[in-house]
Amino acid sequence: MTTERIIDFLNTRRPDGPCLVVDLDVVRDNFTAFRRALPDSAIYYAVKANPSPEILRLLASMGSNFDAASVSEIEMALEAGATPDRISFGNTIKKERDIARAHELGVTMFAVDAVEEVEKIARAAPGARVFCRVLTDCEGAEWPLSRKFGCAPDMALDVLRVAHTLGLTAHGVSFHVGSQQTDINAWDRALGDARGVFDSLAADGIVLKMVNLGGGFPTRYLKDVPAAEAYGQAIFEALSRHFGNRIPETIIEPGRGMVGNAGVIKAEVVLVSRKADNDNLRWVYLDIGKFGGLAETMDEAIRYPIRTARDDDRFEPCVLAGPTCDSADVLYEKTPYPLPVSLTIGDEVLIEGTGAYTTTYSSVAFNGFEPLKSYVI
Amino acid sequence: MTTERIIDFLNTRRPDGPCLVVDLDVVRDNFTAFRRALPDSAIYYAVKANPSPEILRLLASMGSNFDAASVSEIEMALEAGATPDRISFGNTIKKERDIARAHELGVTMFAVDAVEEVEKIARAAPGARVFCRVLTDCEGAEWPLSRKFGCAPDMALDVLRVAHTLGLTAHGVSFHVGSQQTDINAWDRALGDARGVFDSLAADGIVLKMVNLGGGFPTRYLKDVPAAEAYGQAIFEALSRHFGNRIPETIIEPGRGMVGNAGVIKAEVVLVSRKADNDNLRWVYLDIGKFGGLAETMDEAIRYPIRTARDDDRFEPCVLAGPTCDSADVLYEKTPYPLPVSLTIGDEVLIEGTGAYTTTYSSVAFNGFEPLKSYVI
């Protein structure tokens, strides 16, 4: 997964300290694969996954739309060349003054999951289109979503009815099957619920137009994941099963699936030690950890592939930890991570599949360490 | 816990967005209380808890020493007026070039917990004093430490012997009883282990001088915690019990206990909603969450007191969540948090006891949200 271009960059530039290097060629290929796999869906790149200007500019130039979580992400998408009609304010939790600002910037599509949020939008962005997020189960996802976003399908009916009454356009339904979702059939049940919402509202004369299929498309970490085409096929079949020949507009919001495999973090081994003479587990400490960009190792959820120059040697499991004085800054301990026995202080390691959800998770200065540097090539 | 000075500041300045306000008068009182409670111990403030220059300057002027986790924290302490002999490089995981830099800056005391680290120090900071961190159990701590730092007492003997052989000064032993430690007797067993290390090395002609009692001193969140005097008394008794009339030099490294109760975060309610018509739990969303400074709510470990202007009303439990599109950004759900039933969108809330481990944990820009602002008054 580490491309020749990334290896060349690291060999030539020899950047000091931990850093992420993202290969734009991979992002380009991913975008093309999504477009081919889901030719009838509009792609809204989830900016939060990696908001580097170079990535946003590339995707804007390829015709991508953008899913923004905040006003600042809307501004970044605009700066990258997207027009406001290509931006969705996809966070269901928004301050009214941020909605007003988005409206001022020309954004017309907003996510909601509560009547209270609809009321804010009606006041601050009159005439906007809203889609209501519906709760769904996340079985099969490696980074499962909580109940934080979305409401029960029955409540979604109320939410969209109130939107209609307040002069907004009740535009559609969204759901999210969980991040790093490896079950291609996960979309099926949620689409059944979506169809139910379409039908109930149609009976009131409210015609929904759009289903937002969310994100969840995985990137390859240690295990193989189905290719984009497999997702496209399964989603198309589920859409046909539930909506017959009246398939609505659909959008997808890939984040991890768009940039995850495009990035590699270069890090350094700071210490290899044991805790006691009879300890059979090494501790390997890197110069990057949970607070320097690898937040998704929380509860050991995401297990990144790690490459070293000693991968021809014998491997033994070790506890892998970060460089801060925080005891929670341990990456893999419950399931120790196999690394070459000869790994030693000063060695470089490549942490693959780190293009998404790393740089922006990085803390500002915990323990005085700088945030993760990023190079987009 | 919100002081009049903080309330005045918030009422006068009306800062926009979530922010931390730290009252230096409280820090001053805490320092004085530690000095009184442990008059024979040198105080090394754990800079990582809150490295605001105003706090470091105040503590430097009061005679505090500093426990630094990185070169950058060493530089901050120097800038605040501390001389290098008042700074301990307390992180057991250090790059050799960072040790060299600290040595260049005049720092002479370093933490270790492995022979491999001692070798780096012997090369990069010849002649330095080292203390070896010993593993201890953390029963009674609300933010317990993992096995990440420290080694078994037997291994500590090897570590300090190697230090001595390589021309370093084997200076002492350190341990850490766990952060937010509410059992005043937690120091006792560790001091027994420390005495064992002192004795074994004395038999080899290596005379240790210092015991670093670490941090762990709690701040008051929802429950009362023992006062500094109680800790001082218990520690003095344990020292006497284990070291008799040959009590070594001791140092303490308070972080949370020095600044935790000095700070209050002002935040805003962004949304109050339910997930279904028959849902009996409200969801309250704030404009600050796990990635904006409240990282210590991880696994609901630290439970902050929250004040609102509606605290005379009836309380009902709710799920409390942050503003990002990340489903893990939920503060309290397993144990829902009681808040006034009348709490509503736009209300201000004060999150107390947030002076430590908040600003620097904040992510650089997750979801495009700015890092937590901080005002020290």
mmCIF file of N, CA, C and O in Angstrom, chain A residues 103-169:
data_model
loop_
_atom_site.group_PDB
_atom_site.id
_atom_site.type_symbol
_atom_site.label_atom_id
_atom_site.label_comp_id
_atom_site.label_asym_id
_atom_site.label_seq_id
_atom_site.Cartn_x
_atom_site.Cartn_y
_atom_site.Cartn_z
ATOM 1 N N HIS A 103 -25.979 29.390 4.940
ATOM 2 C CA HIS A 103 -27.015 29.917 4.048
ATOM 3 C C HIS A 103 -26.484 31.131 3.280
ATOM 4 O O HIS A 103 -26.630 31.238 2.061
ATOM 5 N N GLU A 104 -25.812 32.018 4.006
ATOM 6 C CA GLU A 104 -25.178 33.198 3.415
ATOM 7 C C GLU A 104 -24.169 32.802 2.336
ATOM 8 O O GLU A 104 -24.011 33.485 1.332
ATOM 9 N N LEU A 105 -23.462 31.687 2.589
ATOM 10 C CA LEU A 105 -22.448 31.223 1.637
ATOM 11 C C LEU A 105 -23.083 30.488 0.462
ATOM 12 O O LEU A 105 -22.379 30.065 -0.456
ATOM 13 N N GLY A 106 -24.398 30.288 0.495
ATOM 14 C CA GLY A 106 -25.093 29.695 -0.649
ATOM 15 C C GLY A 106 -25.425 28.223 -0.510
ATOM 16 O O GLY A 106 -25.960 27.609 -1.437
ATOM 17 N N VAL A 107 -25.113 27.638 0.650
ATOM 18 C CA VAL A 107 -25.412 26.213 0.844
ATOM 19 C C VAL A 107 -26.918 26.033 1.015
ATOM 20 O O VAL A 107 -27.567 26.798 1.730
ATOM 21 N N THR A 108 -27.468 25.001 0.345
ATOM 22 C CA THR A 108 -28.927 24.833 0.381
ATOM 23 C C THR A 108 -29.361 23.461 0.895
ATOM 24 O O THR A 108 -30.545 23.174 0.940
ATOM 25 N N MET A 109 -28.404 22.606 1.248
ATOM 26 C CA MET A 109 -28.790 21.266 1.703
ATOM 27 C C MET A 109 -28.232 20.993 3.097
ATOM 28 O O MET A 109 -27.041 21.162 3.341
ATOM 29 N N PHE A 110 -29.128 20.564 3.996
ATOM 30 C CA PHE A 110 -28.774 20.422 5.408
ATOM 31 C C PHE A 110 -29.280 19.093 5.963
ATOM 32 O O PHE A 110 -30.388 18.658 5.624
ATOM 33 N N ALA A 111 -28.485 18.471 6.839
ATOM 34 C CA ALA A 111 -28.910 17.252 7.525
ATOM 35 C C ALA A 111 -29.639 17.614 8.818
ATOM 36 O O ALA A 111 -29.278 18.583 9.484
ATOM 37 N N VAL A 112 -30.642 16.824 9.161
ATOM 38 C CA VAL A 112 -31.365 17.008 10.424
ATOM 39 C C VAL A 112 -31.709 15.639 10.990
ATOM 40 O O VAL A 112 -31.720 14.633 10.266
ATOM 41 N N ASP A 113 -31.970 15.617 12.291
ATOM 42 C CA ASP A 113 -32.534 14.386 12.863
ATOM 43 C C ASP A 113 -33.481 14.709 14.011
ATOM 44 O O ASP A 113 -33.803 13.831 14.818
ATOM 45 N N ALA A 114 -33.919 15.990 14.060
ATOM 46 C CA ALA A 114 -34.799 16.402 15.155
ATOM 47 C C ALA A 114 -35.599 17.622 14.718
ATOM 48 O O ALA A 114 -35.107 18.459 13.948
ATOM 49 N N VAL A 115 -36.811 17.715 15.225
ATOM 50 C CA VAL A 115 -37.668 18.862 14.926
ATOM 51 C C VAL A 115 -36.990 20.163 15.340
ATOM 52 O O VAL A 115 -37.065 21.186 14.653
ATOM 53 N N GLU A 116 -36.271 20.112 16.490
ATOM 54 C CA GLU A 116 -35.600 21.311 17.008
ATOM 55 C C GLU A 116 -34.578 21.856 16.007
ATOM 56 O O GLU A 116 -34.368 23.064 15.903
ATOM 57 N N GLU A 117 -33.936 20.957 15.263
ATOM 58 C CA GLU A 117 -32.942 21.376 14.283
ATOM 59 C C GLU A 117 -33.639 21.953 13.049
ATOM 60 O O GLU A 117 -33.173 22.936 12.451
ATOM 61 N N VAL A 118 -34.757 21.350 12.678
ATOM 62 C CA VAL A 118 -35.545 21.855 11.548
ATOM 63 C C VAL A 118 -35.980 23.294 11.813
ATOM 64 O O VAL A 118 -35.918 24.158 10.930
ATOM 65 N N GLU A 119 -36.365 23.564 13.059
ATOM 66 C CA GLU A 119 -36.823 24.917 13.398
ATOM 67 C C GLU A 119 -35.701 25.939 13.217
ATOM 68 O O GLU A 119 -35.925 27.043 12.712
ATOM 69 N N LYS A 120 -34.478 25.541 13.618
ATOM 70 C CA LYS A 120 -33.337 26.448 13.406
ATOM 71 C C LYS A 120 -33.148 26.724 11.925
ATOM 72 O O LYS A 120 -32.912 27.864 11.518
ATOM 73 N N ILE A 121 -33.228 25.669 11.112
ATOM 74 C CA ILE A 121 -32.963 25.829 9.676
ATOM 75 C C ILE A 121 -34.051 26.685 9.025
ATOM 76 O O ILE A 121 -33.769 27.550 8.192
ATOM 77 N N ALA A 122 -35.282 26.468 9.462
ATOM 78 C CA ALA A 122 -36.380 27.274 8.910
ATOM 79 C C ALA A 122 -36.145 28.763 9.185
ATOM 80 O O ALA A 122 -36.421 29.622 8.346
ATOM 81 N N ARG A 123 -35.605 29.068 10.371
ATOM 82 C CA ARG A 123 -35.330 30.475 10.703
ATOM 83 C C ARG A 123 -34.093 30.999 9.984
ATOM 84 O O ARG A 123 -34.086 32.118 9.478
ATOM 85 N N ALA A 124 -33.027 30.179 9.924
ATOM 86 C CA ALA A 124 -31.729 30.703 9.494
ATOM 87 C C ALA A 124 -31.422 30.435 8.026
ATOM 88 O O ALA A 124 -30.540 31.080 7.450
ATOM 89 N N ALA A 125 -32.125 29.480 7.422
ATOM 90 C CA ALA A 125 -31.864 29.166 6.003
ATOM 91 C C ALA A 125 -33.192 28.868 5.310
ATOM 92 O O ALA A 125 -33.414 27.758 4.818
ATOM 93 N N PRO A 126 -34.076 29.891 5.276
ATOM 94 C CA PRO A 126 -35.420 29.651 4.724
ATOM 95 C C PRO A 126 -35.350 29.066 3.319
ATOM 96 O O PRO A 126 -34.505 29.459 2.521
ATOM 97 N N GLY A 127 -36.227 28.104 3.047
ATOM 98 C CA GLY A 127 -36.288 27.514 1.706
ATOM 99 C C GLY A 127 -35.310 26.386 1.458
ATOM 100 O O GLY A 127 -35.327 25.763 0.391
ATOM 101 N N ALA A 128 -34.446 26.086 2.428
ATOM 102 C CA ALA A 128 -33.417 25.062 2.213
ATOM 103 C C ALA A 128 -34.035 23.671 2.068
ATOM 104 O O ALA A 128 -35.187 23.438 2.438
ATOM 105 N N ARG A 129 -33.236 22.770 1.499
ATOM 106 C CA ARG A 129 -33.611 21.353 1.441
ATOM 107 C C ARG A 129 -33.050 20.665 2.678
ATOM 108 O O ARG A 129 -31.894 20.890 3.043
ATOM 109 N N VAL A 130 -33.860 19.825 3.298
ATOM 110 C CA VAL A 130 -33.338 19.059 4.425
ATOM 111 C C VAL A 130 -33.553 17.570 4.183
ATOM 112 O O VAL A 130 -34.512 17.155 3.554
ATOM 113 N N PHE A 131 -32.577 16.800 4.670
ATOM 114 C CA PHE A 131 -32.780 15.346 4.671
ATOM 115 C C PHE A 131 -32.646 14.877 6.113
ATOM 116 O O PHE A 131 -31.857 15.416 6.888
ATOM 117 N N CYS A 132 -33.450 13.881 6.465
ATOM 118 C CA CYS A 132 -33.486 13.429 7.853
ATOM 119 C C CYS A 132 -32.712 12.128 8.003
ATOM 120 O O CYS A 132 -32.929 11.175 7.249
ATOM 121 N N ARG A 133 -31.831 12.118 8.978
ATOM 122 C CA ARG A 133 -31.053 10.911 9.212
ATOM 123 C C ARG A 133 -31.828 9.932 10.084
ATOM 124 O O ARG A 133 -32.384 10.313 11.115
ATOM 125 N N VAL A 134 -31.844 8.693 9.644
ATOM 126 C CA VAL A 134 -32.602 7.650 10.327
ATOM 127 C C VAL A 134 -31.608 6.705 10.992
ATOM 128 O O VAL A 134 -30.558 6.393 10.423
ATOM 129 N N LEU A 135 -31.936 6.275 12.191
ATOM 130 C CA LEU A 135 -31.071 5.319 12.904
ATOM 131 C C LEU A 135 -31.084 3.979 12.188
ATOM 132 O O LEU A 135 -32.122 3.523 11.719
ATOM 133 N N THR A 136 -29.929 3.354 12.124
ATOM 134 C CA THR A 136 -29.863 2.031 11.528
ATOM 135 C C THR A 136 -28.873 1.214 12.344
ATOM 136 O O THR A 136 -28.083 1.777 13.101
ATOM 137 N N ASP A 137 -28.926 -0.100 12.230
ATOM 138 C CA ASP A 137 -27.923 -0.836 12.999
ATOM 139 C C ASP A 137 -26.638 -0.948 12.189
ATOM 140 O O ASP A 137 -26.626 -0.837 10.974
ATOM 141 N N CYS A 138 -25.532 -1.103 12.890
ATOM 142 C CA CYS A 138 -24.220 -1.013 12.243
ATOM 143 C C CYS A 138 -23.486 -2.339 12.247
ATOM 144 O O CYS A 138 -22.254 -2.375 12.226
ATOM 145 N N GLU A 139 -24.198 -3.423 12.331
ATOM 146 C CA GLU A 139 -23.540 -4.718 12.337
ATOM 147 C C GLU A 139 -22.555 -4.823 11.167
ATOM 148 O O GLU A 139 -22.884 -4.448 10.039
ATOM 149 N N GLY A 140 -21.372 -5.336 11.457
ATOM 150 C CA GLY A 140 -20.398 -5.517 10.373
ATOM 151 C C GLY A 140 -19.403 -4.373 10.256
ATOM 152 O O GLY A 140 -18.436 -4.459 9.520
ATOM 153 N N ALA A 141 -19.643 -3.287 11.003
ATOM 154 C CA ALA A 141 -18.730 -2.136 10.915
ATOM 155 C C ALA A 141 -17.621 -2.271 11.944
ATOM 156 O O ALA A 141 -17.860 -2.706 13.071
ATOM 157 N N GLU A 142 -16.389 -1.886 11.555
ATOM 158 C CA GLU A 142 -15.280 -1.979 12.497
ATOM 159 C C GLU A 142 -15.190 -0.752 13.399
ATOM 160 O O GLU A 142 -14.549 -0.762 14.428
ATOM 161 N N TRP A 143 -15.793 0.325 12.980
ATOM 162 C CA TRP A 143 -15.836 1.553 13.785
ATOM 163 C C TRP A 143 -17.320 1.901 13.863
ATOM 164 O O TRP A 143 -17.806 2.776 13.176
ATOM 165 N N PRO A 144 -18.065 1.113 14.668
ATOM 166 C CA PRO A 144 -19.520 1.233 14.619
ATOM 167 C C PRO A 144 -19.982 2.582 15.153
ATOM 168 O O PRO A 144 -19.327 3.163 16.015
ATOM 169 N N LEU A 145 -21.082 3.049 14.620
ATOM 170 C CA LEU A 145 -21.608 4.325 15.079
ATOM 171 C C LEU A 145 -22.493 4.091 16.292
ATOM 172 O O LEU A 145 -23.108 3.054 16.436
ATOM 173 N N SER A 146 -22.536 5.090 17.158
ATOM 174 C CA SER A 146 -23.427 5.009 18.304
ATOM 175 C C SER A 146 -24.799 5.479 17.841
ATOM 176 O O SER A 146 -25.052 5.691 16.663
ATOM 177 N N ARG A 147 -25.686 5.686 18.797
ATOM 178 C CA ARG A 147 -27.000 6.246 18.469
ATOM 179 C C ARG A 147 -26.936 7.774 18.387
ATOM 180 O O ARG A 147 -27.971 8.439 18.366
ATOM 181 N N LYS A 148 -25.719 8.316 18.321
ATOM 182 C CA LYS A 148 -25.589 9.776 18.393
ATOM 183 C C LYS A 148 -26.364 10.494 17.289
ATOM 184 O O LYS A 148 -26.936 11.554 17.519
ATOM 185 N N PHE A 149 -26.327 9.963 16.083
ATOM 186 C CA PHE A 149 -26.971 10.650 14.963
ATOM 187 C C PHE A 149 -28.160 9.843 14.470
ATOM 188 O O PHE A 149 -28.086 8.619 14.388
ATOM 189 N N GLY A 150 -29.208 10.543 14.094
ATOM 190 C CA GLY A 150 -30.362 9.871 13.528
ATOM 191 C C GLY A 150 -31.484 9.743 14.534
ATOM 192 O O GLY A 150 -31.298 9.937 15.736
ATOM 193 N N CYS A 151 -32.674 9.435 14.027
ATOM 194 C CA CYS A 151 -33.830 9.206 14.886
ATOM 195 C C CYS A 151 -34.574 8.002 14.324
ATOM 196 O O CYS A 151 -34.288 7.544 13.213
ATOM 197 N N ALA A 152 -35.524 7.506 15.080
ATOM 198 C CA ALA A 152 -36.306 6.354 14.625
ATOM 199 C C ALA A 152 -37.077 6.754 13.358
ATOM 200 O O ALA A 152 -37.466 7.917 13.201
ATOM 201 N N PRO A 153 -37.308 5.803 12.430
ATOM 202 C CA PRO A 153 -38.023 6.139 11.192
ATOM 203 C C PRO A 153 -39.362 6.841 11.439
ATOM 204 O O PRO A 153 -39.702 7.789 10.716
ATOM 205 N N ASP A 154 -40.101 6.434 12.469
ATOM 206 C CA ASP A 154 -41.388 7.095 12.760
ATOM 207 C C ASP A 154 -41.201 8.566 13.094
ATOM 208 O O ASP A 154 -42.024 9.411 12.726
ATOM 209 N N MET A 155 -40.138 8.863 13.847
ATOM 210 C CA MET A 155 -39.889 10.251 14.196
ATOM 211 C C MET A 155 -39.429 11.045 12.966
ATOM 212 O O MET A 155 -39.735 12.235 12.841
ATOM 213 N N ALA A 156 -38.747 10.357 12.057
ATOM 214 C CA ALA A 156 -38.311 11.029 10.830
ATOM 215 C C ALA A 156 -39.516 11.588 10.057
ATOM 216 O O ALA A 156 -39.427 12.647 9.424
ATOM 217 N N LEU A 157 -40.641 10.873 10.143
ATOM 218 C CA LEU A 157 -41.858 11.366 9.478
ATOM 219 C C LEU A 157 -42.250 12.726 10.053
ATOM 220 O O LEU A 157 -42.524 13.675 9.304
ATOM 221 N N ASP A 158 -42.259 12.831 11.381
ATOM 222 C CA ASP A 158 -42.582 14.109 12.026
ATOM 223 C C ASP A 158 -41.606 15.194 11.616
ATOM 224 O O ASP A 158 -41.989 16.329 11.322
ATOM 225 N N VAL A 159 -40.336 14.826 11.656
ATOM 226 C CA VAL A 159 -39.297 15.812 11.361
ATOM 227 C C VAL A 159 -39.501 16.385 9.955
ATOM 228 O O VAL A 159 -39.463 17.601 9.744
ATOM 229 N N LEU A 160 -39.739 15.501 8.990
ATOM 230 C CA LEU A 160 -39.866 15.969 7.608
ATOM 231 C C LEU A 160 -41.214 16.677 7.385
ATOM 232 O O LEU A 160 -41.292 17.634 6.603
ATOM 233 N N ARG A 161 -42.252 16.256 8.107
ATOM 234 C CA ARG A 161 -43.535 16.975 8.012
ATOM 235 C C ARG A 161 -43.395 18.399 8.534
ATOM 236 O O ARG A 161 -43.888 19.346 7.929
ATOM 237 N N VAL A 162 -42.708 18.537 9.677
ATOM 238 C CA VAL A 162 -42.504 19.884 10.231
ATOM 239 C C VAL A 162 -41.688 20.724 9.249
ATOM 240 O O VAL A 162 -41.994 21.906 9.023
ATOM 241 N N ALA A 163 -40.663 20.114 8.642
ATOM 242 C CA ALA A 163 -39.857 20.842 7.658
ATOM 243 C C ALA A 163 -40.761 21.382 6.547
ATOM 244 O O ALA A 163 -40.705 22.572 6.185
ATOM 245 N N HIS A 164 -41.615 20.514 6.029
ATOM 246 C CA HIS A 164 -42.536 20.893 4.950
ATOM 247 C C HIS A 164 -43.446 22.041 5.394
ATOM 248 O O HIS A 164 -43.609 23.040 4.699
ATOM 249 N N THR A 165 -43.996 21.908 6.597
ATOM 250 C CA THR A 165 -44.898 22.928 7.133
ATOM 251 C C THR A 165 -44.198 24.276 7.288
ATOM 252 O O THR A 165 -44.798 25.328 7.089
ATOM 253 N N LEU A 166 -42.913 24.229 7.646
ATOM 254 C CA LEU A 166 -42.181 25.478 7.886
ATOM 255 C C LEU A 166 -41.584 26.059 6.594
ATOM 256 O O LEU A 166 -40.767 26.977 6.649
ATOM 257 N N GLY A 167 -41.953 25.506 5.457
ATOM 258 C CA GLY A 167 -41.522 26.098 4.182
ATOM 259 C C GLY A 167 -40.189 25.579 3.672
ATOM 260 O O GLY A 167 -39.638 26.108 2.706
ATOM 261 N N LEU A 168 -39.664 24.562 4.338
ATOM 262 C CA LEU A 168 -38.437 23.946 3.825
ATOM 263 C C LEU A 168 -38.814 22.853 2.824
ATOM 264 O O LEU A 168 -39.960 22.410 2.783
ATOM 265 N N THR A 169 -37.846 22.414 2.022
ATOM 266 C CA THR A 169 -38.086 21.283 1.136
ATOM 267 C C THR A 169 -37.690 19.999 1.855
ATOM 268 O O THR A 169 -36.523 19.817 2.209
#
